[in-house]
CSV table of C-alpha atoms in Angstrom, one decimal:
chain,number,residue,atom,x,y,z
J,179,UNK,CA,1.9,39.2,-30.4
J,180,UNK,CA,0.8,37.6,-27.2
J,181,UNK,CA,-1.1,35.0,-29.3
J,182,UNK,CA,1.7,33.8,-30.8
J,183,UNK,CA,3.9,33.3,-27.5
J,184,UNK,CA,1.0,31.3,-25.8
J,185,UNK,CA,1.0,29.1,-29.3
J,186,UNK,CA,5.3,28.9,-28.9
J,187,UNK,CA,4.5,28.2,-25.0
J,188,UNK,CA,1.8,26.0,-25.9
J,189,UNK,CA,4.3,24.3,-28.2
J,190,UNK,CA,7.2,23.7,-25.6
J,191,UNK,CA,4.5,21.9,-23.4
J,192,UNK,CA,2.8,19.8,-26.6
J,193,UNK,CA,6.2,18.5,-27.4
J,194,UNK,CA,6.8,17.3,-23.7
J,195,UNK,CA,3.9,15.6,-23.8
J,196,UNK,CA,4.8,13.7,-27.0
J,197,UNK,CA,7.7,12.6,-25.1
J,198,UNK,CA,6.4,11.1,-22.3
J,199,UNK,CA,7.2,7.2,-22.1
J,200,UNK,CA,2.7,6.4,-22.9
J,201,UNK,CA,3.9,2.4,-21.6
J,202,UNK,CA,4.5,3.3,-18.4
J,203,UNK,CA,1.3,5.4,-18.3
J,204,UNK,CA,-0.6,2.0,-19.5
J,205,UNK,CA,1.2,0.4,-16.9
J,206,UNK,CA,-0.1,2.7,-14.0
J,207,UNK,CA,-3.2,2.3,-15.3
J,208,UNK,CA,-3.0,-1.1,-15.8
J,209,UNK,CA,-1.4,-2.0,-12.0
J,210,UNK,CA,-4.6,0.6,-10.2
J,211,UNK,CA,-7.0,-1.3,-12.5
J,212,UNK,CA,-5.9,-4.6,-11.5
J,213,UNK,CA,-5.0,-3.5,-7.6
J,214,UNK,CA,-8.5,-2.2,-7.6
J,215,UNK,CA,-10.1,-5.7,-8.5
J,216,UNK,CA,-8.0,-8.1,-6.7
J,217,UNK,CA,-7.6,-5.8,-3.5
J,218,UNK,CA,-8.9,-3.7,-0.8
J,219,UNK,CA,-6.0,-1.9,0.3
J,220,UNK,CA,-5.7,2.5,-0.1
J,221,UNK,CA,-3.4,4.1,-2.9
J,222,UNK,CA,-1.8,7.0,-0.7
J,223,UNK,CA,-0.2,9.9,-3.0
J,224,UNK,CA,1.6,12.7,-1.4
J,225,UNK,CA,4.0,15.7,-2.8
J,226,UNK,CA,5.3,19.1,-2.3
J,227,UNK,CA,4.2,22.6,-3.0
J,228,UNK,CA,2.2,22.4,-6.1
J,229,UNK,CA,2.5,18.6,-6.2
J,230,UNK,CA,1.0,18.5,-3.1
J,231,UNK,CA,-1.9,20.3,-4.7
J,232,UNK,CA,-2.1,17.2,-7.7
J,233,UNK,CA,-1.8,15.1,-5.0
J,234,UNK,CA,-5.2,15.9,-3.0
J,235,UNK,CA,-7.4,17.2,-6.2
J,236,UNK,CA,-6.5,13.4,-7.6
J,237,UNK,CA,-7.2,11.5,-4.7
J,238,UNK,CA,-10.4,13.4,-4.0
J,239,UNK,CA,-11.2,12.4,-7.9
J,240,UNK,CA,-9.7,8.7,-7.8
J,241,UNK,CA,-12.4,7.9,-4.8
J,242,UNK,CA,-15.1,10.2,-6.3
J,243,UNK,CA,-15.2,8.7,-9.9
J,244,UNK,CA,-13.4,5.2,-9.7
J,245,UNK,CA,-13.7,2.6,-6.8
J,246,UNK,CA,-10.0,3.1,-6.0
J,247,UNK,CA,-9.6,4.7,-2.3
J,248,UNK,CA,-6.9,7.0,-2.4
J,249,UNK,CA,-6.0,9.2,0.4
J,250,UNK,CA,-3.5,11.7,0.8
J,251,UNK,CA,-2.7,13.8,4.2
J,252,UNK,CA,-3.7,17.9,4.3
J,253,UNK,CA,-4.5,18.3,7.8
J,254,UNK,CA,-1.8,21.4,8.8
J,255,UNK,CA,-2.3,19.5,12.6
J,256,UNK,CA,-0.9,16.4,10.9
J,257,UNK,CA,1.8,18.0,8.8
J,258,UNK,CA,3.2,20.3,11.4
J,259,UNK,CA,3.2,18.3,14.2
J,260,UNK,CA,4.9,14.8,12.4
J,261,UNK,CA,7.5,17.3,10.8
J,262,UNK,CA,8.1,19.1,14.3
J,263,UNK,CA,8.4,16.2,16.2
J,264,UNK,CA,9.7,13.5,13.6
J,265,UNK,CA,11.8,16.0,11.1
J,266,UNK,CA,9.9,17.5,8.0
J,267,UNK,CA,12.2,15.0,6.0
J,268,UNK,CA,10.5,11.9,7.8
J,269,UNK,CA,6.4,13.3,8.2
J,270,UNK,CA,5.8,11.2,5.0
J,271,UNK,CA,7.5,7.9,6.0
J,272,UNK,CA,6.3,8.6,9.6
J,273,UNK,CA,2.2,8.5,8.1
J,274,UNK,CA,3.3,5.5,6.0
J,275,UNK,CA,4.1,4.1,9.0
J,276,UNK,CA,1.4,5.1,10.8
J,277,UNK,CA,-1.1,4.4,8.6
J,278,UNK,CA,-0.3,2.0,5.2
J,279,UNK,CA,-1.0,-1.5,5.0
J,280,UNK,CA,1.2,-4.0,3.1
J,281,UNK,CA,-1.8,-4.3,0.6
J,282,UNK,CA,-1.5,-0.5,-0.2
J,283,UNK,CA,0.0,1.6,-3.4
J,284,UNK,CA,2.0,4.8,-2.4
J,285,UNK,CA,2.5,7.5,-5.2
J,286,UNK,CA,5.1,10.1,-4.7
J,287,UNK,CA,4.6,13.2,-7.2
J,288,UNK,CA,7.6,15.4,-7.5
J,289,UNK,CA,8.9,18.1,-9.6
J,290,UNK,CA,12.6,17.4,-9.1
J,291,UNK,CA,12.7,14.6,-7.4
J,292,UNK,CA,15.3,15.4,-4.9
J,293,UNK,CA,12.8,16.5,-1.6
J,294,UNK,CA,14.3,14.6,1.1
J,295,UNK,CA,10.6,14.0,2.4
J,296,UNK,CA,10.3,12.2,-1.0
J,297,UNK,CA,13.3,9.7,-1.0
J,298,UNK,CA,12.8,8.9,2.6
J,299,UNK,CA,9.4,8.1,2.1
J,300,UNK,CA,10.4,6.0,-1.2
J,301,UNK,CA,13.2,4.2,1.2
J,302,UNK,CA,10.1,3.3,3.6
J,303,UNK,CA,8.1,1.9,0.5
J,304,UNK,CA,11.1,-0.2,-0.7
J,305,UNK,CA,12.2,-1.7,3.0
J,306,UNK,CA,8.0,-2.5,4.0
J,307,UNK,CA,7.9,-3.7,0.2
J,308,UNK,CA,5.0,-1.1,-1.1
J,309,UNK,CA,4.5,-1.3,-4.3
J,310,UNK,CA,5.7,2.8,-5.6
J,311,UNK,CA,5.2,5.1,-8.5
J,312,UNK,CA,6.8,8.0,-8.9
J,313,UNK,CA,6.3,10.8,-11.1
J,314,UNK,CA,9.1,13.1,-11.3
J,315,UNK,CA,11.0,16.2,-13.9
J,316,UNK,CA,13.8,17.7,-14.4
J,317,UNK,CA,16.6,15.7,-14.4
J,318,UNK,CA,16.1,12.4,-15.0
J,319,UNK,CA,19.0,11.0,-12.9
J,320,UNK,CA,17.3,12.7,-9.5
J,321,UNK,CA,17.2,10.7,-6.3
J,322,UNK,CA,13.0,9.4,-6.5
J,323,UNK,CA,13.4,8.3,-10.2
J,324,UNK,CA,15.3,4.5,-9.2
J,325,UNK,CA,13.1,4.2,-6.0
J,326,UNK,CA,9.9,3.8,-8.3
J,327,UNK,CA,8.5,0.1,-9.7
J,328,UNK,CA,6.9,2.2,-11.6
J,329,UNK,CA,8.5,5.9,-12.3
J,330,UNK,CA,8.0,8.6,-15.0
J,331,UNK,CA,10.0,11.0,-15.7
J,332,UNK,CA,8.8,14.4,-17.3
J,333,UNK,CA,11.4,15.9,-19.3
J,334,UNK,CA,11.3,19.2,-18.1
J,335,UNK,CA,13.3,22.1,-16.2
J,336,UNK,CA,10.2,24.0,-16.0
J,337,UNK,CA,7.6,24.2,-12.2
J,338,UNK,CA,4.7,24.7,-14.5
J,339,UNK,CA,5.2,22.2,-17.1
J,340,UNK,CA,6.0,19.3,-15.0
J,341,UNK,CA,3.3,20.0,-12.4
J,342,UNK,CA,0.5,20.3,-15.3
J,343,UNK,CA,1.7,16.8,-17.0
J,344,UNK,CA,1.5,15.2,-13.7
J,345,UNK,CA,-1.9,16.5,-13.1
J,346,UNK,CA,-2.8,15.4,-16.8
J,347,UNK,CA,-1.4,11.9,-16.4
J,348,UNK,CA,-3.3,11.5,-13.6
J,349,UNK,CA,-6.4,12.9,-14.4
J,350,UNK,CA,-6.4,10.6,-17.2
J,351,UNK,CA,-5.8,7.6,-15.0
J,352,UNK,CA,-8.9,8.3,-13.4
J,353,UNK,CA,-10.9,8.8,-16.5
J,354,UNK,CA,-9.5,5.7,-18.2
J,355,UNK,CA,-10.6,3.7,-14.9
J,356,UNK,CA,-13.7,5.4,-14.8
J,357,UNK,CA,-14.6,5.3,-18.0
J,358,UNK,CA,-15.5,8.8,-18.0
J,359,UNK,CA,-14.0,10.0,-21.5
């Protein structure tokens, strides 16, 4: 019995996957790729919660395995004291602020797309003219979606099975650039 619910579960998540718009993925890679040659500049990702967990296990693999430097902030000090003093729906623009470079890449990673940490941050990006991905779920007329030059949307009500396709379109970014697989 449980075999077959992890095969229907499995399933769900296959066909989500099938879904997924595999251009824009080309184009991610494509715009890191080329970034990576042409420039010197940081690719800062940041999320929430469990995509805040994506976020620093990809940048941590991105610098490992590729010549990409991407960075993203987990220092509690940081967090806390930019969302005590500057509002926890401005700590991300604030360290964009702080600390990007018009040369740099910002990735926002969201499951639905509607943090107000996240569309403040994608307003910074767009008025200091980053260039921004986003990677969102759930409904694909949330608030991040429009900020992105490059967005993709995961279409998907469920934490789990947004969060693990982010994870796996980023994890292969950094294979495909590394030329691990």
């Amino acid at each position: 019995m449980e075999t077959k619910n992890f095969d229907d579960y499995s399933s769900r998540y296959f066909k989500i996957l099938s879904e997924i718009d595999k251009k824009k993925i080309s184009q991610i890679i494509n715009k890191l790729e080329h970034y990576n040659k042409k420039n010197a500049g940081k690719v800062w990702i940041f999320g929430n919660g469990g995509s805040h967990a994506t976020s620093s296990h990809i940048a941590t693999d991105f610098t490992k395995n590729t010549k990409i430097k991407m960075l993203t902030i987990s220092d509690a000090d940081q967090i806390t004291c930019f969302s005590n003093d500057y509002g926890y729906e401005n700590w991300i623009s604030k360290t964009l602020e702080k600390y990007s470079e018009k040369k740099d890449i910002v990735i926002l990673v969201s499951s639905s797309g509607n943090s107000n940490n996240m569309i403040k941050a994608a307003k910074f990006c767009k008025k200091n003219k980053l260039f921004l991905i986003t990677l969102t779920g759930f409904d694909k007329k949330n608030k991040l979606y429009p900020y992105g030059d490059l967005s993709i949307w995961i279409n998907s009500k469920s934490y789990n099975f947004v969060e693990v396709a982010h994870l796996q379109i980023l994890a292969y970014a950094v294979d495909k650039i590394a030329k691990i697989y």
